[in-house]
């Protein structure tokens, strides 16, 4: 089972959009996927069309060992024909994270909770921070995907994540970054950003997720791009990203 951590401490770089669409892309390829929302904002939960307030259990209950992760799973989201499930979150996760901090080995709670699951892939959508929830995701992950746009703060977040991975002794993880919200028309910005990213050339995926209106609208409609606009460039881009990931 692959566990994919999608992380960047900069917000607004497409983490949740990527989580939704790579899960849908994997499902399209016949894989069974579990999405886990690790952001107290609950954006992944909302984008999946799930209301956390109506769920008996959420990821916080799993991390506090109140229930098994299987008890917190919402079945069949994203019109995936049963291939994509979700463990939801809401704003109460922040308080749960604070309570976990003093606990011994609290950074391994998620990894232990995932043991024994039978999905092909687990996709972890992280909050824009390097707090305990993200550390749990990094520890549990087999793969770390870092989305970044061509803004300086987004690119700066890459070094922090890579350093955190080294700091907690996780250098065996497969780490890859990829560009989101790409616009070919912003040539000067692109040249500057590509120069900054040259240091990470060996771990940068070829796929660039282009900025497009259908991707934004799909999020508003709480659908994957494959459901909302299967012929759009966003669907092409996330198909390529999924294929590139599967080839790692």
Coordinates of C-alpha atoms in Angstrom, one line a residue:
X1 CA 0.0 0.0 0.0
X2 CA 1.4 3.4 -1.0
X3 CA 0.7 6.3 1.4
X4 CA 1.0 9.7 -0.3
X5 CA 1.6 12.8 1.8
X6 CA 0.7 16.0 0.0
X7 CA 2.4 18.8 1.8
X8 CA 3.7 22.4 1.6
X9 CA 3.6 24.8 4.5
X10 CA 2.5 27.5 2.1
X11 CA -1.3 27.6 1.7
X12 CA -3.1 28.1 -1.6
X13 CA -0.7 26.0 -3.8
X14 CA -3.3 23.3 -4.7
X15 CA -2.8 20.6 -2.0
X16 CA -6.5 19.8 -1.7
X17 CA -7.1 20.1 -5.4
X18 CA -4.3 17.7 -6.0
X19 CA -5.5 15.2 -3.3
X20 CA -8.9 15.1 -4.9
X21 CA -7.8 14.8 -8.4
X22 CA -4.9 12.3 -7.9
X23 CA -7.3 10.1 -5.9
X24 CA -9.8 10.4 -8.8
X25 CA -7.1 9.7 -11.3
X26 CA -5.9 6.6 -9.4
X27 CA -9.5 5.4 -9.1
X28 CA -9.8 5.9 -12.9
X29 CA -6.8 3.6 -13.3
X30 CA -8.7 0.9 -11.3
X31 CA -7.1 1.6 -7.9
X32 CA -8.8 1.7 -4.5
X33 CA -8.0 4.9 -2.6
X34 CA -8.5 6.2 0.9
X35 CA -8.4 10.0 1.3
X36 CA -7.6 11.3 4.8
X37 CA -8.2 15.0 5.7
X38 CA -5.4 16.2 8.1
X39 CA -6.3 19.9 7.9
X40 CA -8.5 21.4 10.6
X41 CA -10.0 23.6 7.8
X42 CA -11.6 20.5 6.5
X43 CA -11.2 21.6 2.9
X44 CA -10.8 18.0 1.6
X45 CA -13.8 16.8 3.5
X46 CA -15.9 19.6 2.0
X47 CA -14.5 19.2 -1.5
X48 CA -15.5 15.5 -1.3
X49 CA -19.1 16.5 -0.7
X50 CA -19.1 15.3 2.9
X51 CA -20.3 17.3 5.9
X52 CA -18.1 16.5 8.9
X53 CA -20.8 17.5 11.4
X54 CA -22.9 14.6 10.2
X55 CA -20.1 12.0 10.7
X56 CA -20.0 10.0 13.9
X57 CA -16.2 9.8 13.8
X58 CA -13.4 11.8 12.2
X59 CA -9.6 11.6 12.0
X60 CA -9.2 13.2 15.4
X61 CA -11.0 10.2 17.0
X62 CA -8.6 7.9 15.2
X63 CA -5.5 9.8 16.3
X64 CA -6.7 9.7 19.9
X65 CA -7.2 6.0 19.6
X66 CA -10.9 6.3 20.4
X67 CA -11.9 4.3 17.4
X68 CA -10.3 2.2 14.7
X69 CA -9.7 4.0 11.4
X70 CA -12.2 1.7 9.7
X71 CA -15.0 3.2 11.9
X72 CA -14.3 6.7 10.6
X73 CA -14.3 5.9 6.9
X74 CA -17.0 7.5 4.7
X75 CA -17.6 5.2 1.8
X76 CA -17.7 6.0 -1.9
X77 CA -17.0 9.7 -2.4
X78 CA -16.3 11.6 -5.6
X79 CA -18.7 9.4 -7.7
X80 CA -15.9 6.9 -7.9
X81 CA -18.0 3.8 -8.2
X82 CA -16.8 2.7 -4.8
X83 CA -13.1 3.2 -5.4
X84 CA -12.5 6.3 -3.2
X85 CA -13.3 6.6 0.5
X86 CA -12.7 9.4 3.0
X87 CA -11.7 9.9 6.6
X88 CA -13.1 13.4 7.3
X89 CA -11.9 16.3 9.5
X90 CA -13.2 19.6 10.8
X91 CA -12.0 22.5 13.0
X92 CA -12.0 20.4 16.1
X93 CA -8.9 18.6 14.7
X94 CA -6.7 21.6 15.8
X95 CA -7.6 21.1 19.5
X96 CA -7.0 17.4 19.0
X97 CA -3.5 18.1 17.6
X98 CA -2.7 20.3 20.6
X99 CA -3.7 17.6 23.0
X100 CA -1.4 15.1 21.2
X101 CA 1.7 17.2 21.5
X102 CA 2.8 15.9 25.0
X103 CA 2.0 12.3 24.2
X104 CA 4.9 9.8 23.9
X105 CA 5.4 8.7 20.3
X106 CA 2.5 10.8 19.1
X107 CA 4.1 11.3 15.7
X108 CA 3.5 7.6 14.9
X109 CA -0.2 7.6 15.7
X110 CA -1.3 7.8 12.0
X111 CA 1.2 5.2 10.8
X112 CA 0.0 2.7 13.4
X113 CA -3.7 3.5 12.5
X114 CA -3.1 2.7 8.9
X115 CA -1.6 -0.8 9.6
X116 CA -3.8 -3.6 8.1
X117 CA -5.7 -1.5 5.6
X118 CA -6.2 -3.0 2.2
X119 CA -6.3 0.0 -0.1
X120 CA -3.9 0.4 -3.0
X121 CA -3.2 4.0 -2.1
X122 CA -3.8 6.3 0.9
X123 CA -3.7 10.1 0.1
X124 CA -3.0 12.5 3.0
X125 CA -4.0 16.1 2.6
X126 CA -2.0 18.2 5.1
X127 CA -2.5 21.6 6.6
X128 CA -0.2 24.5 5.5
X129 CA 2.2 23.9 8.4
X130 CA 4.9 21.6 9.7
X131 CA 3.1 20.8 12.9
X132 CA 2.4 17.4 14.5
X133 CA -0.4 16.5 12.0
X134 CA 2.0 17.0 9.1
X135 CA 4.8 15.2 10.9
X136 CA 2.4 12.2 11.4
X137 CA 1.7 12.3 7.7
X138 CA 5.4 12.4 6.8
X139 CA 6.1 9.4 9.2
X140 CA 3.3 7.4 7.7
X141 CA 4.1 8.2 4.1
X142 CA 5.9 6.1 1.5
X143 CA 5.8 9.1 -0.9
X144 CA 5.8 12.8 -0.3
X145 CA 4.4 15.1 -3.1
X146 CA 5.1 18.8 -2.7
X147 CA 3.0 21.1 -4.9
X148 CA 4.3 24.5 -5.5
X149 CA 3.3 27.5 -7.6
X150 CA 5.9 29.9 -8.9
X151 CA 5.6 32.3 -5.9
X152 CA 8.7 32.8 -3.7
X153 CA 6.9 31.7 -0.5
X154 CA 5.7 28.5 -2.0
X155 CA 9.2 27.7 -3.3
X156 CA 10.7 28.6 0.0
X157 CA 8.5 26.0 1.7
X158 CA 10.2 23.2 -0.2
X159 CA 13.4 23.5 1.7
X160 CA 11.6 23.4 5.0
X161 CA 9.8 20.2 4.2
X162 CA 12.9 18.5 2.9
X163 CA 14.8 19.6 6.0
X164 CA 12.0 18.3 8.2
X165 CA 12.1 14.9 6.5
X166 CA 15.9 14.7 7.2
X167 CA 15.4 16.0 10.7
X168 CA 13.0 13.2 11.7
X169 CA 15.1 10.5 9.9
X170 CA 12.9 9.8 7.0
X171 CA 15.4 10.1 4.1
X172 CA 14.2 6.8 2.6
X173 CA 10.9 8.5 1.6
X174 CA 10.3 9.1 -2.1
X175 CA 10.0 12.9 -2.3
X176 CA 8.9 14.6 -5.5
X177 CA 7.7 18.2 -6.2
X178 CA 5.6 19.5 -9.0
X179 CA 4.4 22.8 -10.3
X180 CA 0.8 24.0 -9.9
X181 CA -1.1 27.0 -11.2
X182 CA 1.3 27.2 -14.1
X183 CA 0.9 30.0 -16.7
X184 CA 3.2 30.1 -19.7
X185 CA 2.5 33.8 -20.3
X186 CA 4.3 34.9 -17.1
X187 CA 7.7 34.4 -18.7
X188 CA 9.9 36.5 -16.3
X189 CA 8.3 34.9 -13.2
X190 CA 8.7 31.5 -14.8
X191 CA 12.4 32.1 -15.6
X192 CA 13.1 33.2 -12.0
X193 CA 11.2 30.3 -10.5
X194 CA 12.8 27.7 -12.7
X195 CA 16.2 29.1 -11.7
X196 CA 15.2 28.8 -8.0
X197 CA 14.0 25.2 -8.5
X198 CA 17.1 24.1 -10.4
X199 CA 18.5 22.8 -7.1
X200 CA 15.6 20.3 -6.9
X201 CA 15.8 19.3 -10.6
X202 CA 16.4 15.6 -9.7
X203 CA 13.2 15.4 -7.7
X204 CA 10.9 17.6 -9.8
X205 CA 8.2 15.8 -11.8
X206 CA 7.8 16.8 -15.5
X207 CA 4.0 17.4 -15.2
X208 CA 2.9 21.0 -14.6
X209 CA -0.7 21.6 -13.5
X210 CA -1.8 24.6 -15.5
X211 CA -4.1 27.2 -14.1
X212 CA -7.5 26.8 -15.5
X213 CA -11.1 27.9 -14.8
X214 CA -12.6 24.3 -14.9
X215 CA -10.2 23.3 -12.1
X216 CA -11.5 26.1 -9.9
X217 CA -15.1 25.4 -10.8
X218 CA -14.7 21.7 -10.1
X219 CA -13.7 22.5 -6.6
X220 CA -16.7 24.8 -6.1
X221 CA -19.0 22.0 -7.4
X222 CA -17.2 19.5 -5.1
X223 CA -16.3 17.3 -7.9
X224 CA -13.1 16.0 -9.4
X225 CA -12.0 17.5 -12.7
X226 CA -12.6 14.1 -14.3
X227 CA -16.3 14.3 -13.3
X228 CA -16.8 18.1 -13.9
X229 CA -14.9 18.6 -17.2
X230 CA -13.2 15.4 -18.4
X231 CA -12.1 17.1 -21.6
X232 CA -10.4 20.1 -19.9
X233 CA -6.7 20.7 -19.7
X234 CA -6.9 20.1 -15.9
X235 CA -8.0 16.5 -16.6
X236 CA -5.1 16.1 -19.0
X237 CA -2.7 17.5 -16.4
X238 CA -3.9 15.3 -13.5
X239 CA -4.0 12.2 -15.8
X240 CA -0.3 12.9 -16.6
X241 CA 0.6 13.5 -12.9
X242 CA -1.1 10.3 -11.9
X243 CA 0.7 8.3 -14.6
X244 CA 4.0 9.9 -13.6
X245 CA 3.4 9.0 -10.0
X246 CA 2.5 5.4 -10.8
X247 CA 5.8 5.1 -12.8
X248 CA 7.9 6.1 -9.7

